[in-house]
Coordinates of C-alpha atoms and ligand atoms in Angstrom, one line a residue:
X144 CA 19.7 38.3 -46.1
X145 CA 17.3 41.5 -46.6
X146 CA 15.1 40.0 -49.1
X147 CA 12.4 43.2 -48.4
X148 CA 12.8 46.5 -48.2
X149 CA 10.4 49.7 -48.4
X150 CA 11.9 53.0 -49.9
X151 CA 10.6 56.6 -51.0
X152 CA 11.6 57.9 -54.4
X153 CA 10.6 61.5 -55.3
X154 CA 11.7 63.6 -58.8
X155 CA 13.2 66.5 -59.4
X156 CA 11.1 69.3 -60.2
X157 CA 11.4 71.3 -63.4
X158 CA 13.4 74.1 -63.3
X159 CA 10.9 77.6 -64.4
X160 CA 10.8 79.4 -68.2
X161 CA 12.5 82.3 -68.2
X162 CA 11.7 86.0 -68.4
X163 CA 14.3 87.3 -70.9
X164 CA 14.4 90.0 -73.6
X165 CA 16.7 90.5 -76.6
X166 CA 19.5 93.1 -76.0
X167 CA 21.4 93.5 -78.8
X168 CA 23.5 96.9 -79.9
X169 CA 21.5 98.3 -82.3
X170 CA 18.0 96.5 -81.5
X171 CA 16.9 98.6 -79.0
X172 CA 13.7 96.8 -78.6
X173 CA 14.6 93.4 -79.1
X174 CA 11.8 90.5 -78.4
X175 CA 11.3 88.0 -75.6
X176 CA 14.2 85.6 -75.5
X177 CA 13.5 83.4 -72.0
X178 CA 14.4 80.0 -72.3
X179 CA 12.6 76.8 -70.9
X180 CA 13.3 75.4 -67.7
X181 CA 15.0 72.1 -67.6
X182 CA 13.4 68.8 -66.8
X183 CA 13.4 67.4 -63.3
X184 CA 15.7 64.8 -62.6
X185 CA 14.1 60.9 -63.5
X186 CA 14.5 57.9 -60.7
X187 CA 15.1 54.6 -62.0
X188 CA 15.3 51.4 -60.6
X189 CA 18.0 48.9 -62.4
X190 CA 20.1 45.5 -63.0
X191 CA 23.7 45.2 -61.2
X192 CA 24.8 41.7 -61.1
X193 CA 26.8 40.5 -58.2
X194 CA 24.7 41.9 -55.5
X195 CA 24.0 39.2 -53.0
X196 CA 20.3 40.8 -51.5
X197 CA 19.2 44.0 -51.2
X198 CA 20.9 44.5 -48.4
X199 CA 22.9 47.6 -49.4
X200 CA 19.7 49.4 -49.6
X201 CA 18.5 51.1 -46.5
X202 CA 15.1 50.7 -45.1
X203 CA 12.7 53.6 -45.6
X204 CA 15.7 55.4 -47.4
X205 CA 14.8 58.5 -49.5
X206 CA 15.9 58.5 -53.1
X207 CA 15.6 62.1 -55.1
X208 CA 16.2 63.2 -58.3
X209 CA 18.0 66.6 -58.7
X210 CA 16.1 69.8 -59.5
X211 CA 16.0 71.2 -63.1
X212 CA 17.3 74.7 -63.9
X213 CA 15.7 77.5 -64.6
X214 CA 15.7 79.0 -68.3
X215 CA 18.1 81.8 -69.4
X216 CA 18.0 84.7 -71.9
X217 CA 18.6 84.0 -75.6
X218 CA 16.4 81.3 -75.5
X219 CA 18.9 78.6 -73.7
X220 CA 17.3 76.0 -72.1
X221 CA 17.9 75.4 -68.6
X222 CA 20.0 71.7 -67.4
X223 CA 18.5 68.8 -66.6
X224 CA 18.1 67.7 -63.3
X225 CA 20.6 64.6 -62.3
X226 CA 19.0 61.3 -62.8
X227 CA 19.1 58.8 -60.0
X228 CA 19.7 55.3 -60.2
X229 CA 18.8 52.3 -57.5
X230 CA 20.9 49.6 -58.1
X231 CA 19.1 46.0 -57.6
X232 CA 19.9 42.5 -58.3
X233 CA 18.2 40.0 -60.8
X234 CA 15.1 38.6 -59.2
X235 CA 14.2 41.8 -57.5
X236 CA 10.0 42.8 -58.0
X237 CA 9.1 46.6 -57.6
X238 CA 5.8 47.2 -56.1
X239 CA 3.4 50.7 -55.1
X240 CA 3.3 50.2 -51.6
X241 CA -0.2 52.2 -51.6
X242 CA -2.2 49.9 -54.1
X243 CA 0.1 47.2 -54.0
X244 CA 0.5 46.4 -57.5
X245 CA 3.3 45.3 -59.3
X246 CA 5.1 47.8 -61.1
X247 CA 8.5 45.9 -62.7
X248 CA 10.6 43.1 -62.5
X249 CA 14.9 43.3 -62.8
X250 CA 15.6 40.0 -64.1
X251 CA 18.4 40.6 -67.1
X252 CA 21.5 42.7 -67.9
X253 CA 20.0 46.0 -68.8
X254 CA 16.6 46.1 -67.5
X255 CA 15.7 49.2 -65.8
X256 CA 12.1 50.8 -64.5
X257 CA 11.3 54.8 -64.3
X258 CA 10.1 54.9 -61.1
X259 CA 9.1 58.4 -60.9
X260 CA 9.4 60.9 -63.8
X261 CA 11.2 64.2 -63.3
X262 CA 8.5 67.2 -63.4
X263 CA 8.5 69.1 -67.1
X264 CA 10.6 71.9 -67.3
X265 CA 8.2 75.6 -67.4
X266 CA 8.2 77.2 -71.0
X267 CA 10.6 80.9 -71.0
X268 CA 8.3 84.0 -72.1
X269 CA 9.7 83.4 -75.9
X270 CA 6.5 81.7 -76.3
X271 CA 4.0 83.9 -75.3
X272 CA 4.4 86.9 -77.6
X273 CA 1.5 87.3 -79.8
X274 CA 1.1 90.5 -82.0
X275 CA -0.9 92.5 -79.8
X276 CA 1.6 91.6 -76.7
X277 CA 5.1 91.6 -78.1
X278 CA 6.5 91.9 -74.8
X279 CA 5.1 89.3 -72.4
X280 CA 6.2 88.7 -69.1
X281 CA 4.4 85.7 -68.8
X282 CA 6.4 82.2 -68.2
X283 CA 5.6 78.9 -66.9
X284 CA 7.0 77.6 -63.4
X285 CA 8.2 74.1 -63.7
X286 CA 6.0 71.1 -62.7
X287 CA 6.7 69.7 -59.5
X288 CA 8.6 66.0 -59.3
X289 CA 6.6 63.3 -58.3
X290 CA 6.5 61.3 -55.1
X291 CA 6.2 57.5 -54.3
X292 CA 6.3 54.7 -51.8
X293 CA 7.6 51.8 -53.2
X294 CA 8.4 48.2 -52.1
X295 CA 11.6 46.4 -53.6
X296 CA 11.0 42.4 -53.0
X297 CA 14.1 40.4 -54.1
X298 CA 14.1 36.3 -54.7
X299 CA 16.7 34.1 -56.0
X300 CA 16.0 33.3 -59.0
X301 CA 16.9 29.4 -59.1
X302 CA 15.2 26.5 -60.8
X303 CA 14.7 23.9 -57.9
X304 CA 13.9 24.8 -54.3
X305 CA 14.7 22.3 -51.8
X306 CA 12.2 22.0 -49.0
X307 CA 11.8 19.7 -45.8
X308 CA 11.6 19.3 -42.7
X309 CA 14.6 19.3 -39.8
X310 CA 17.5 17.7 -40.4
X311 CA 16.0 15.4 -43.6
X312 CA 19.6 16.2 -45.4
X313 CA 18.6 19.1 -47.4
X314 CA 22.1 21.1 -47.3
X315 CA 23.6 17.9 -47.6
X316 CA 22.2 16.7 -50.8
X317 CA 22.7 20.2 -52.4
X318 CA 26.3 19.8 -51.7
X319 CA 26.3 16.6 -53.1
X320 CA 24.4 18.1 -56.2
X321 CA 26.5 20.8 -56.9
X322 CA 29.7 22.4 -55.3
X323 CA 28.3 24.6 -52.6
X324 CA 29.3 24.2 -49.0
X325 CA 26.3 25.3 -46.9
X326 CA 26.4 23.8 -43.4
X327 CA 25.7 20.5 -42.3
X328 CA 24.3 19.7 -38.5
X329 CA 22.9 17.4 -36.1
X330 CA 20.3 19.7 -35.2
X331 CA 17.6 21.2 -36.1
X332 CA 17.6 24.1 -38.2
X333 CA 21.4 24.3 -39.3
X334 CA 20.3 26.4 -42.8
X335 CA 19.0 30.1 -41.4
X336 CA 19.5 31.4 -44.8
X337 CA 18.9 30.5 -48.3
X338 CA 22.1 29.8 -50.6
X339 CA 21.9 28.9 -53.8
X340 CA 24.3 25.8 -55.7
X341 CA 25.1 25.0 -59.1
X342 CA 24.3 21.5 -60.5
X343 CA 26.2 21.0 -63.6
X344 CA 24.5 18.2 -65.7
X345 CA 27.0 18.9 -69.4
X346 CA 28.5 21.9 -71.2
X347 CA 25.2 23.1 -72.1
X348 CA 22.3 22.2 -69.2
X349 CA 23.2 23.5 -65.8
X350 CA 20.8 23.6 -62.9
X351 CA 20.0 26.3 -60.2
X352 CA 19.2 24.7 -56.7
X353 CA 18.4 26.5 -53.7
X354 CA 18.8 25.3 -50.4
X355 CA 15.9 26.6 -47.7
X356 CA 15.6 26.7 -44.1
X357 CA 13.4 23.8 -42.8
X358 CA 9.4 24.0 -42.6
X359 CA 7.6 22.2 -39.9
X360 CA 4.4 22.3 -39.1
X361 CA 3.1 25.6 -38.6
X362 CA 5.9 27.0 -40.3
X363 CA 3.5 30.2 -41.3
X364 CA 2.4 30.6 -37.6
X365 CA 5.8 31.5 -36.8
X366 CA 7.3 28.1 -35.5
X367 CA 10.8 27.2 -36.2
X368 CA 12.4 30.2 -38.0
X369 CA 8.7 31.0 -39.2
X370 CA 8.4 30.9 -43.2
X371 CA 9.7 34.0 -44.5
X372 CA 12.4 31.8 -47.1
X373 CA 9.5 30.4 -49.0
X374 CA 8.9 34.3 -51.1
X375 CA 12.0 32.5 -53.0
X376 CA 9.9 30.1 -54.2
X377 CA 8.4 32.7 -56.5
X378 CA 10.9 32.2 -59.3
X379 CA 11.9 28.2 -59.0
X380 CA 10.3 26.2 -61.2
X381 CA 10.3 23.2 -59.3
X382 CA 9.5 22.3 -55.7
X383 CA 12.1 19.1 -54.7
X384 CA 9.9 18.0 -51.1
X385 CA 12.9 16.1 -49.6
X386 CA 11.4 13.5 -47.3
X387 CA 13.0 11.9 -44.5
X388 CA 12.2 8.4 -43.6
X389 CA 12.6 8.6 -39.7
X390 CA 9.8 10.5 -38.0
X391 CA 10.3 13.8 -37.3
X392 CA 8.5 14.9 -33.7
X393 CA 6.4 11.7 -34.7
X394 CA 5.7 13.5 -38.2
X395 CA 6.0 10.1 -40.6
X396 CA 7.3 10.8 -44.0
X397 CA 3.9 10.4 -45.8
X398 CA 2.6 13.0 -43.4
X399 CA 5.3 15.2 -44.0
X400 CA 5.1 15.7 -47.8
X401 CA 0.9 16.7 -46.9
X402 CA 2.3 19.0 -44.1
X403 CA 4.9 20.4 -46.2
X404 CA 2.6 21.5 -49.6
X405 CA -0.1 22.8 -47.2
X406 CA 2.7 25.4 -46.0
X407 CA 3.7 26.0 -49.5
X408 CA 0.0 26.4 -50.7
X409 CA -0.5 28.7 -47.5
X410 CA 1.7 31.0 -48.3
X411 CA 1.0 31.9 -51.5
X412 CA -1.4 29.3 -53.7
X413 CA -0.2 29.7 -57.2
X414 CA 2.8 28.3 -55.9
X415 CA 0.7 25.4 -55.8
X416 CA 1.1 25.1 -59.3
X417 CA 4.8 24.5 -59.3
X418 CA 6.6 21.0 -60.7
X419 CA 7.0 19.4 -57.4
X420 CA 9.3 15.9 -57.4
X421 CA 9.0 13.8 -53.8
X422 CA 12.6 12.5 -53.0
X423 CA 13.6 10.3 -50.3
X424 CA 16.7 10.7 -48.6
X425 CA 18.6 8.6 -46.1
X426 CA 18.0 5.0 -48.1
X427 CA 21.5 3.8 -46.4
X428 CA 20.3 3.7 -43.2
X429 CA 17.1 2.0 -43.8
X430 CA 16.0 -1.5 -42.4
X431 CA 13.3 -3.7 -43.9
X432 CA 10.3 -2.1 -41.5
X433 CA 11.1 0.9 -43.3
X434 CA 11.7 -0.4 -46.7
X435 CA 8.1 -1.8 -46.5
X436 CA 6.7 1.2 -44.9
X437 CA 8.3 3.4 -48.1
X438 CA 6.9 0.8 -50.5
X439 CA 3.2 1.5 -50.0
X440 CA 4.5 5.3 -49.6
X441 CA 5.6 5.0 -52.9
X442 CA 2.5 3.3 -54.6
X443 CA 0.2 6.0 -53.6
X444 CA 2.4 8.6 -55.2
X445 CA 3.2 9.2 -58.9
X446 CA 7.3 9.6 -58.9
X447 CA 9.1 9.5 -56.1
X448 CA 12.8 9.2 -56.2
X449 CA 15.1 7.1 -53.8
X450 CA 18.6 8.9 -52.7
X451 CA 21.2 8.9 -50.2
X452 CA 23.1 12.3 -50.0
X453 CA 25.9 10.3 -48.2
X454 CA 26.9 7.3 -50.2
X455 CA 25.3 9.1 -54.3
X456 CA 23.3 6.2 -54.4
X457 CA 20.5 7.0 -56.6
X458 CA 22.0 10.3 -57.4
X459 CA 22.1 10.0 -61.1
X460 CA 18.4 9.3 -61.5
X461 CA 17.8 12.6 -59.6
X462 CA 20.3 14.1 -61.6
X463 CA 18.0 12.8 -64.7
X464 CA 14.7 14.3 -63.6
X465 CA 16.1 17.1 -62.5
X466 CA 17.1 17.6 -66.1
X467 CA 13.4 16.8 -67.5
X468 CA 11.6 18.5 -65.1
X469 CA 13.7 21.8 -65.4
X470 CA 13.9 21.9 -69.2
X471 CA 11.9 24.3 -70.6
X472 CA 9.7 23.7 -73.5
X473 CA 10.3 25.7 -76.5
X474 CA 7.3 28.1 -76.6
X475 CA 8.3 28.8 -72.4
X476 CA 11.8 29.9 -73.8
X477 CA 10.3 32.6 -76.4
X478 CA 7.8 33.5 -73.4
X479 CA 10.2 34.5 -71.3
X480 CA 12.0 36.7 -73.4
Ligands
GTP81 N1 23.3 8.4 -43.3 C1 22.9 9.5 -43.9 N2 22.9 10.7 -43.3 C2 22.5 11.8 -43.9 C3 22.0 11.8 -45.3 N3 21.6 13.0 -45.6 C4 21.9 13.8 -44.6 N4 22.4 13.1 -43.5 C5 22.8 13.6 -42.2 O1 21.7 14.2 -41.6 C6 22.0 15.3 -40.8 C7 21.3 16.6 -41.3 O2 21.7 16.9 -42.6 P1 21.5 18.4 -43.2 O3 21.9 18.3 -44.6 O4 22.1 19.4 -42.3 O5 19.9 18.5 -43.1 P2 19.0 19.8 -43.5 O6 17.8 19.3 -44.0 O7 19.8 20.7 -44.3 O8 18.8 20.4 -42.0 P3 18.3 21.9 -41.7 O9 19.2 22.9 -42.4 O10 18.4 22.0 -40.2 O11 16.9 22.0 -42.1 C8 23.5 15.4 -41.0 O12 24.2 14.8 -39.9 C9 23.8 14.7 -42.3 O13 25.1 14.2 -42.3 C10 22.0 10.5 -45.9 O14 21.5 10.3 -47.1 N5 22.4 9.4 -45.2
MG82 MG1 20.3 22.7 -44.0

C-alpha cells in the first residue's frame, strides 16, 4: 500500500494581452482593440472514493496545468488554460514539502484544494489608450504559473486501530468483529499491510476497525516490519492494545502494553492522547497461573477487557465499549463538520 508519495505541480502561465487595432470599413483609424490573455490553467487536488491508496499516483510525478491563450483583436479574451485535477482518496493530508506545513485535508465527497493557481492572463493594448496616446502598443505578457513541491500523505480513516504484538490474535479478532478476511498465521508477522473491517453494532452505529501489522520492541528502530503502519493512527479515534497472555520473546503481557504505547508515543506524541482500551485475548487457553497472573494485571489498570477471538467469549462487552468509546459527543459531531 503507498501510503506516501512526493509530487511537483506547476500552473499554467497566462496567455499575453494583445496588440490589436479596430479595422472597420469606413473607420479608417479605428482604436486599440487587443484582448486579454487568458488565465493559466489551476491544479487541484481532490476527493474520489473507491481508491484503495495512493498508489495510482506516481512518485515524483509532474502535474501541469495548460497554458492560457494569448488575446485577440476586437477585444476577445484569450482561453483559459485546462485545469488539472489529482485524484486522492478520503484521509489523504497535502503538505509543502519545503516548509512542511499542512496545506489540506480530502476527507468528504466534494472536497478539493487549489494547489497552485494558474498565472493571470496579460491585459490586450485596449487598455492603455489615454488621450494623448490613442494608439498604444503597449500590452501586458501573462504572469508566469506557479511551481511547488508537495507531499500527499494518505491514512485510513477508521475509528479503532488494533495494535499488538506477534501473533496476540489481532487479524483474528477483527474478523470476528466484523466480516473481513485478513489472514490468520502461526507466525510471526502474518498482517504486512493494514486492512480495514466493518463492525456493525445496529442499523444506525457502525464501527471502523483497522487491523495493523504487529509492533515489537523497537518497532521504530526498524525491527520486525519497522513502524511505518502506525501514520494510520492519525485519524482512529481509539487505540484497542490487544494483549496476549503468553510471553512473547519473554515480553509478559503487562510489559507489552508499556512497550507498546512507548512505540505509539515515539512516533508521533499527540497520538498519545488517543482513547486507548487494553484487551486480553486468548482467555480459552488460560490456566489458573495465568488467571492469577491477569488478575493483578488487571487491578493496576483502569478497564481492561477479557476476550477470546476463537470461542466470542466476552465479545459482546467489547462490542459495548467499542460503542461508548467511539461515539462521538455532540459538540465533536458539529466540530467536525
Ligand atoms: N485459542 C485461541 N487462539 C487464538 C485466539 N486469537 C488468535 N488465536 C490464534 O493465534 C494465532 C495468531 O493469530 P492472528 O490473528 O494471526 O494474530 P495477529 O496478531 O494478527 O498476528 P500478526 O499479524 O502476525 O501480528 C492464530 O493461530 C490464531 O488462530 C484466541 O482467542 N484463542
Ligand atoms: Mg495479523
Amino acid at each position: 500500500m503507498r501510503d506516501r508519495v512526493a509530487i511537483k505541480v506547476r500552473s499554467g502561465r497566462g496567455g499575453d494581452g494583445c496588440i490589436s487595432f479596430r479595422r472597420e470599413k469606413f473607420i479608417p483609424r479605428g482604436g486599440p482593440d487587443g484582448g486579454d490573455g487568458g488565465r493559466g490553467g489551476n491544479v487541484f487536488i481532490r476527493f474520489k472514493e473507491k481508491l484503495p491508496s495512493l498508489e495510482q499516483i506516481r512518485n515524483k510525478a509532474l502535474y501541469k496545468g495548460g497554458a492560457g491563450r494569448q488575446g485577440a483583436g476586437a477585444k476577445k479574451h484569450g482561453r483559459h488554460g485546462d485545469d488539472v485535477f489529482i485524484d486522492v482518496p478520503p484521509g489523504t493530508s497535502v503538505y509543502d514539502q519545503e516548509t512542511g506545513t499542512l496545506i489540506g485535508e480530502i476527507i468528504e465527497p466534494g472536497d478539493k484544494i487549489m494547489v497552485a493557481a494558474g498565472g493571470a492572463g496579460g491585459r490586450g493594448n485596449c487598455h492603455f489608450a489615454t488621450p494623448q496616446n490613442r494608439t498604444p502598443r503597449e500590452f501586458e505578457p501573462g504572469e508566469p504559473g506557479e511551481e511547488r513541491l508537495l507531499e500527499l500523505v494518505f491514512s485510513i480513516p477508521a475509528d479503532v486501530a488494533l495494535l499488538g504484538f506477534p501473533g496476540s490474535g489481532k487479524s483474528a479478532l477483527v474478523s470476528r468483529l466484523t466480516r473481513s478476511k485478513t489472514k490468520i498465521g502461526h507466525y510471526p508477522f502474518t498482517t504486512l499491510s493494514p486492512h480495514l473491517g466493518v463492525l456493525i453494532i445496529n442499523p444506525y452505529t457502525s464501527v471502523k476497525i483497522l487491523d495493523l501489522p504487529a509492533i515489537i520492541k523497537g518497532s521504530s528502530e526498524g525491527r520486525g516490519v519497522g513502524n511505518y503502519f502506525l501514520i494510520h493512527l492519525n485519524r482512529t479515534r481509539v487505540i484497542l492494545y490487544l494483549l496476549d497472555p503468553f510471553e512473547h520473546e519473554g515480553v509478559s503481557l503487562s510489559d507489552q502494553l508499556g512497550i507498546l504505547r512507548r512505540e505509539v508515543s515515539e512516533f508521533d506524541p499527540d497520538f498519545s492522547r488517543k482513547r486507548e482500551l487494553a484487551v486480553i485475548n486468548k482467555i480459552d487457553l488460560l490456566d489458573e497461573a495465568h488467571v492469577e497472573q491477569i488478575n493483578m494485571f488487571i487491578e493496576k489498570c483502569d478497564t481492561v477487557i477479557r476476550v477470546s477471538a476463537d470461542t466470542g467469549e466476552g465479545i459482546d462487552e467489547l462490542i459495548a465499549e467499542l460503542e461508548v468509546l467511539t461515539a462521538r459527543t455532540e459538540e465533536e459531531g458539529s466540530a467536525s463538520k
